[in-house]
Coordinates of C-alpha atoms in Angstrom, one line a residue:
M103 CA 51.5 33.3 55.9
T104 CA 50.2 31.2 58.8
R105 CA 53.7 30.9 60.3
H106 CA 54.2 34.7 59.9
R107 CA 50.9 35.4 61.7
T108 CA 51.8 33.0 64.4
R109 CA 55.1 34.8 65.1
L110 CA 53.3 38.1 65.2
L111 CA 50.8 36.7 67.7
R112 CA 53.5 35.3 69.9
G113 CA 55.4 38.6 69.9
A114 CA 52.3 40.5 70.9
L115 CA 51.5 38.1 73.7
A116 CA 55.1 38.4 75.0
S117 CA 54.8 42.2 75.0
L118 CA 51.5 42.1 76.9
S119 CA 53.0 39.7 79.4
L120 CA 56.0 42.0 80.0
L121 CA 53.7 45.0 80.4
A122 CA 51.5 43.2 82.8
G123 CA 54.5 42.1 84.9
L124 CA 55.7 45.7 85.1
L125 CA 52.3 47.0 86.1
G126 CA 51.9 44.3 88.7
A127 CA 55.3 44.9 90.2
G128 CA 54.4 48.6 91.0
P129 CA 56.1 51.9 90.3
S130 CA 59.5 51.0 91.7
A131 CA 60.0 48.0 89.5
A132 CA 58.8 50.0 86.4
A133 CA 61.2 52.8 87.2
A134 CA 64.0 50.3 87.8
A135 CA 63.3 48.7 84.4
A136 CA 63.2 52.1 82.7
D137 CA 66.6 53.0 84.3
G138 CA 68.2 49.7 83.3
A139 CA 68.5 48.7 87.0
P140 CA 67.2 45.3 88.3
A141 CA 63.9 45.3 90.1
Q142 CA 63.9 44.7 93.9
G143 CA 64.8 41.1 94.5
A144 CA 66.0 40.5 91.0
P145 CA 69.6 39.6 90.3
A146 CA 71.8 42.3 88.9
A147 CA 72.6 42.0 85.2
R148 CA 76.0 40.4 84.6
N149 CA 77.3 43.4 82.6
A150 CA 75.6 46.2 84.6
P151 CA 77.8 49.3 85.1
V152 CA 79.5 49.5 88.5
P153 CA 79.1 53.0 90.1
L154 CA 82.4 54.9 90.3
A155 CA 83.7 55.9 93.8
A156 CA 83.8 59.7 94.5
P157 CA 87.2 61.0 93.4
A158 CA 89.6 61.7 96.3
A159 CA 90.0 65.3 97.2
G160 CA 93.1 66.9 95.7
P161 CA 95.8 68.6 97.7
V162 CA 95.2 72.2 99.0
R163 CA 97.2 74.4 96.7
I164 CA 99.2 77.1 98.6
M165 CA 101.0 80.0 96.8
P166 CA 103.8 81.8 98.7
L167 CA 103.7 85.3 97.1
G168 CA 106.1 88.2 97.4
D169 CA 109.6 89.4 96.6
S170 CA 113.1 88.1 97.5
I171 CA 112.2 87.6 101.1
T172 CA 109.8 84.9 99.8
G173 CA 111.8 83.6 96.9
S174 CA 115.6 84.2 97.0
P175 CA 116.0 81.6 98.5
G176 CA 113.1 82.1 101.0
C177 CA 114.1 79.2 103.2
W178 CA 111.3 80.0 105.6
R179 CA 109.2 78.2 103.0
A180 CA 111.2 75.0 103.5
L181 CA 110.8 75.3 107.3
L182 CA 107.0 76.0 107.0
W183 CA 106.5 73.0 104.6
N184 CA 108.2 70.6 107.0
R185 CA 106.3 72.0 110.0
L186 CA 103.1 71.3 108.1
Q187 CA 104.2 67.8 107.3
A188 CA 105.2 67.0 110.9
A189 CA 101.8 68.3 112.1
G190 CA 99.9 65.9 109.8
H191 CA 99.1 68.5 107.0
T192 CA 100.4 66.2 104.3
N193 CA 97.8 66.9 101.6
V194 CA 99.2 70.3 100.6
D195 CA 100.9 71.5 97.4
F196 CA 103.0 74.6 97.4
V197 CA 102.5 76.2 94.0
G198 CA 104.1 78.9 91.9
T199 CA 105.7 79.5 88.5
L200 CA 109.2 79.7 90.2
G201 CA 111.0 76.6 91.4
P202 CA 113.0 75.9 94.6
Q203 CA 116.4 77.5 95.3
G204 CA 118.1 75.1 97.7
C205 CA 117.8 75.6 101.4
G206 CA 119.4 72.3 102.3
Q207 CA 116.3 70.3 103.2
P208 CA 113.6 68.4 101.2
H209 CA 110.5 70.5 100.6
D210 CA 108.0 71.5 98.0
G211 CA 109.9 74.6 96.7
D212 CA 107.4 76.0 94.1
N213 CA 106.7 79.7 94.9
E214 CA 105.9 83.1 93.5
G215 CA 108.6 85.1 95.2
H216 CA 110.1 87.5 92.6
G217 CA 113.3 89.2 93.7
G218 CA 113.2 93.0 93.5
A219 CA 109.4 93.1 92.8
L220 CA 107.2 95.9 94.1
V221 CA 103.6 94.9 94.9
T222 CA 102.5 98.2 93.4
T223 CA 104.2 97.3 90.1
V224 CA 102.7 93.8 90.0
A225 CA 99.3 95.4 90.4
E226 CA 99.9 98.1 87.9
R227 CA 101.2 95.7 85.2
N228 CA 98.5 93.1 85.9
Q229 CA 101.0 90.3 86.4
L230 CA 99.3 88.2 89.0
P231 CA 96.4 86.8 86.9
A232 CA 98.8 84.8 84.7
W233 CA 100.5 83.3 87.8
L234 CA 97.1 82.4 89.3
S235 CA 95.9 80.9 86.0
A236 CA 99.1 78.7 85.8
T237 CA 98.9 77.5 89.4
R238 CA 95.2 77.7 90.6
P239 CA 95.9 78.2 94.4
D240 CA 93.4 77.8 97.2
I241 CA 95.4 79.8 99.7
V242 CA 97.8 82.7 99.1
V243 CA 100.5 83.4 101.8
M244 CA 101.7 87.0 101.0
H245 CA 104.7 88.9 102.3
F246 CA 104.9 91.8 99.9
G247 CA 105.8 95.5 100.1
T248 CA 109.5 95.6 101.3
N249 CA 110.7 97.0 98.0
D250 CA 107.8 99.5 97.9
V251 CA 108.8 100.8 101.3
W252 CA 112.4 101.1 100.1
S253 CA 111.1 103.0 97.1
N254 CA 109.1 105.3 99.3
R255 CA 105.7 104.2 98.0
S256 CA 103.0 105.4 100.4
P257 CA 101.0 103.1 102.6
D258 CA 97.9 104.2 100.6
A259 CA 99.5 103.0 97.3
I260 CA 100.7 99.7 98.8
L261 CA 97.3 98.9 100.4
A262 CA 95.5 99.8 97.1
A263 CA 97.8 97.3 95.3
Y264 CA 97.0 94.7 98.0
S265 CA 93.3 95.3 97.2
T266 CA 93.9 94.9 93.5
L267 CA 95.7 91.6 94.1
V268 CA 92.9 90.3 96.4
D269 CA 90.3 91.1 93.7
Q270 CA 92.4 89.2 91.1
M271 CA 92.7 86.2 93.5
R272 CA 89.0 86.1 94.0
A273 CA 88.4 86.3 90.2
S274 CA 90.6 83.1 90.0
N275 CA 88.9 81.4 93.0
P276 CA 85.9 83.0 94.7
R277 CA 86.8 81.0 97.9
M278 CA 90.4 82.2 98.0
K279 CA 91.9 82.4 101.5
V280 CA 94.6 85.0 101.9
L281 CA 97.2 85.5 104.7
V282 CA 98.9 88.9 104.5
A283 CA 102.0 89.7 106.5
Q284 CA 102.7 92.7 108.5
I285 CA 106.1 92.7 107.0
I286 CA 109.4 92.1 108.9
P287 CA 111.3 95.2 109.9
M288 CA 114.1 96.6 107.8
D289 CA 117.0 98.9 108.6
P290 CA 119.4 98.9 105.7
E291 CA 122.4 101.3 105.8
T292 CA 121.2 103.0 102.6
C293 CA 117.7 103.8 103.8
G294 CA 117.5 105.7 107.0
E295 CA 113.8 106.2 106.8
C296 CA 112.9 102.6 105.9
A297 CA 112.4 101.4 109.6
R298 CA 109.8 104.2 110.2
R299 CA 108.1 103.5 106.8
V300 CA 107.6 99.8 107.7
V301 CA 105.9 100.8 110.9
A302 CA 103.6 103.2 109.1
L303 CA 102.5 100.4 106.7
N304 CA 102.2 97.7 109.3
E305 CA 100.0 99.8 111.5
R306 CA 97.3 99.9 108.8
I307 CA 97.4 96.3 107.5
P308 CA 95.1 94.7 110.2
Q309 CA 92.3 97.2 109.6
W310 CA 92.7 96.9 105.8
A311 CA 92.5 93.1 106.2
R312 CA 89.3 93.3 108.2
A313 CA 87.7 95.5 105.6
E314 CA 88.7 93.2 102.7
S315 CA 87.7 90.0 104.5
T316 CA 84.5 88.1 103.7
A317 CA 83.0 84.9 105.1
E318 CA 83.6 83.1 101.8
S319 CA 87.1 84.6 101.2
P320 CA 88.8 85.6 104.5
V321 CA 91.8 87.9 104.5
V322 CA 93.9 87.6 107.6
A323 CA 96.8 89.8 108.8
V324 CA 99.7 87.9 110.3
D325 CA 102.1 89.8 112.5
Q326 CA 105.6 89.1 111.1
W327 CA 107.0 92.3 112.6
T328 CA 106.7 91.8 116.4
G329 CA 109.7 90.0 117.9
F330 CA 111.8 90.2 114.7
S331 CA 115.2 91.9 115.1
T332 CA 117.0 93.4 112.1
A333 CA 120.3 93.1 114.1
E334 CA 119.8 89.4 114.9
D335 CA 117.4 88.0 112.3
T336 CA 118.7 89.5 109.1
Y337 CA 122.2 89.4 107.4
D338 CA 121.8 92.9 105.8
G339 CA 119.1 94.7 107.7
V340 CA 116.5 93.4 105.2
H341 CA 116.7 89.7 104.3
P342 CA 116.2 87.0 106.9
D343 CA 119.1 84.9 108.1
A344 CA 118.6 81.4 109.6
S345 CA 117.0 82.7 112.8
G346 CA 114.9 85.1 110.8
D347 CA 113.6 82.2 108.6
E348 CA 112.7 80.3 111.8
K349 CA 110.7 83.2 113.1
I350 CA 108.9 83.8 109.8
A351 CA 107.9 80.1 109.5
A352 CA 106.8 80.0 113.2
R353 CA 104.5 83.0 112.6
W354 CA 102.9 81.6 109.4
F355 CA 102.4 78.1 110.8
P356 CA 99.5 78.6 113.2
A357 CA 97.6 80.8 110.8
L358 CA 98.0 78.4 107.9
A359 CA 97.4 75.3 109.9
G360 CA 94.2 76.8 111.2
L361 CA 92.9 77.3 107.6
L362 CA 93.9 73.8 106.7
S363 CA 92.1 72.4 109.7
G364 CA 88.9 74.3 108.7
G365 CA 89.0 76.4 111.9
G366 CA 90.3 79.8 112.8
T367 CA 93.7 81.1 111.8
G368 CA 95.2 80.8 115.3
E369 CA 97.7 83.5 114.4
P370 CA 99.8 85.1 117.1
G371 CA 98.2 88.3 118.2
G372 CA 94.8 87.1 117.2
P373 CA 91.8 87.6 119.5
G374 CA 91.6 85.4 122.6
E375 CA 88.5 83.6 123.8
D376 CA 87.1 86.9 125.0
G377 CA 87.8 88.6 121.6
A378 CA 90.4 90.9 123.1
A379 CA 93.6 91.5 121.1
C380 CA 96.1 94.3 120.5
T381 CA 99.3 94.9 118.5
A382 CA 102.2 97.1 119.4
S383 CA 104.6 98.8 116.9
F384 CA 107.9 100.6 117.7
R385 CA 109.7 103.4 116.0
A386 CA 112.8 105.4 117.0
A387 CA 111.5 109.0 117.2
S388 CA 114.9 110.6 117.8
V389 CA 118.5 109.3 118.1
W390 CA 121.6 110.9 119.7
Q391 CA 125.0 109.7 120.7
G392 CA 124.5 107.4 123.7
G393 CA 120.7 107.1 123.5
Y394 CA 117.5 107.5 121.7
Q395 CA 113.8 108.2 122.2
G396 CA 111.4 105.4 121.3
E397 CA 107.7 105.6 120.6
V398 CA 105.3 102.6 120.8
T399 CA 101.8 102.6 119.3
V400 CA 99.2 100.3 120.8
R401 CA 96.2 99.3 118.7
N402 CA 93.1 97.4 119.6
T403 CA 92.8 94.8 116.9
G404 CA 90.2 92.6 118.5
G405 CA 86.4 92.8 118.3
V406 CA 85.7 94.1 121.8
P407 CA 86.7 97.2 123.8
L408 CA 89.8 97.0 126.0
A409 CA 90.0 97.9 129.6
G410 CA 93.8 97.8 129.6
W411 CA 97.0 96.6 127.9
S412 CA 100.6 95.9 128.5
V413 CA 103.6 95.9 126.2
G414 CA 106.7 93.8 126.6
I415 CA 109.8 95.4 125.2
T416 CA 113.2 93.8 124.4
L417 CA 115.9 96.4 123.6
D418 CA 118.7 95.6 121.1
G419 CA 122.4 96.2 121.7
G420 CA 122.4 96.2 125.5
A421 CA 120.2 99.3 125.8
R422 CA 117.9 99.9 128.8
I423 CA 115.0 102.2 129.4
T424 CA 115.5 105.1 131.9
Q425 CA 112.1 106.7 131.7
A426 CA 108.7 106.4 130.1
W427 CA 105.6 108.5 129.7
N428 CA 101.9 107.8 129.0
G429 CA 102.5 104.4 130.6
T430 CA 103.8 102.7 133.7
L431 CA 107.3 101.4 133.4
E432 CA 108.3 98.1 135.0
A433 CA 112.0 97.3 134.3
G434 CA 112.9 93.7 133.7
A435 CA 116.1 91.7 133.5
G436 CA 118.8 92.8 131.1
G437 CA 117.4 94.9 128.2
T438 CA 113.8 94.0 128.8
A439 CA 110.9 96.0 130.3
T440 CA 107.1 96.1 130.5
V441 CA 105.0 99.2 130.0
R442 CA 101.4 99.1 131.2
N443 CA 98.7 101.5 130.3
A444 CA 98.2 104.7 132.3
A445 CA 94.9 105.4 134.0
W446 CA 93.7 107.5 131.1
N447 CA 94.7 105.5 128.0
G448 CA 93.9 101.9 128.9
A449 CA 90.3 101.9 127.6
L450 CA 90.4 101.5 123.8
A451 CA 87.5 100.9 121.5
A452 CA 87.8 98.3 118.7
G453 CA 90.2 99.8 116.1
A454 CA 91.3 102.6 118.4
S455 CA 95.0 103.3 119.3
T456 CA 97.2 105.1 121.7
S457 CA 100.9 105.6 122.2
F458 CA 103.6 106.0 124.8
G459 CA 107.2 107.0 124.7
F460 CA 110.4 106.2 126.5
V461 CA 114.1 107.1 126.6
A462 CA 116.8 104.4 126.3
T463 CA 120.5 104.5 126.9
A464 CA 123.1 103.4 124.3
G465 CA 122.6 100.3 122.3
S466 CA 121.1 100.3 118.8
A467 CA 117.9 102.3 118.3
S468 CA 115.7 99.3 117.7
A469 CA 113.5 97.1 119.9
T470 CA 110.9 94.3 119.6
V471 CA 107.5 94.8 121.3
D472 CA 104.6 92.5 122.1
C473 CA 101.2 93.5 123.2
T474 CA 98.8 91.8 125.7
A475 CA 95.2 92.9 125.9
T476 CA 92.6 92.9 128.7
A477 CA 89.0 92.9 127.7
G478 CA 86.7 95.6 129.0

């Protein structure tokens, strides 16, 4: 009995001593003891857990989305991948439920380029959510709508499908970043109206992108149309050849690199330092033997009014411009020319547009155009 009482007394005294030590050491020591951490100045326990380092950030997941221009074989993706690597953007992962299709150079070939697909059908059939769930992209690079244009789907229907897809992207990732192409021109032998329909769609994409864009989830239009020749840059009036792939990759690169760097998109045709920007689009209004009439629409795509603009024109097939109206013509070397605004149509508010016309001799009824803006 005596020994039992002695043990109890010793245990009570030890507890009181520990309590007194904690109270004397102050709140920090007591808190440390409660957390299992050593008090200040005390050696760490031999078996104390070591805090884990923060996990390394995973690669940025990029989904190339579209039809056969993106996926069959879509060699601009290989060129773009290697441009990113060479520029130091090595922590990227191209994703998609489809695999690579050659292209003769090492690259990450995963993609979501479905040959023959219509963006309106993908939206109507709710196909994108499953692809997003399987790949979880952070950025979508979308060139989509060529088959819709060929099938005579209206710009309203195509843009509505774009909006549906953007909503689905944001449901997958609220911070999704989306690059949307003004699609490359097309002029197949079996679709005489396709060239004009592409222009009608592309004219509306920048304004649509601005309306869809948010600070958390930007939507950026990238001009893949300007400077692209169906005669030189495609093998069938629709699908890019080697030079076409180079041009497509070159247009995607600054926009995508800008997103990866955390800055602006840097896309060609984007606003300059003063916020001034414009796009130009061409269509053949009338064609006859030995010549054609061209029409160019100039649109203010920047955030400030314009005081003026100029459009550089490169005519295909050896054609040359003989006259122009609603603009001042300055002929250049070979099949090149520059048209500057007239006195009455240089001032354009943000989002506003104007047009000018010209007559060209011979050649093919196609041209590439590029716009330069002057801020007001």
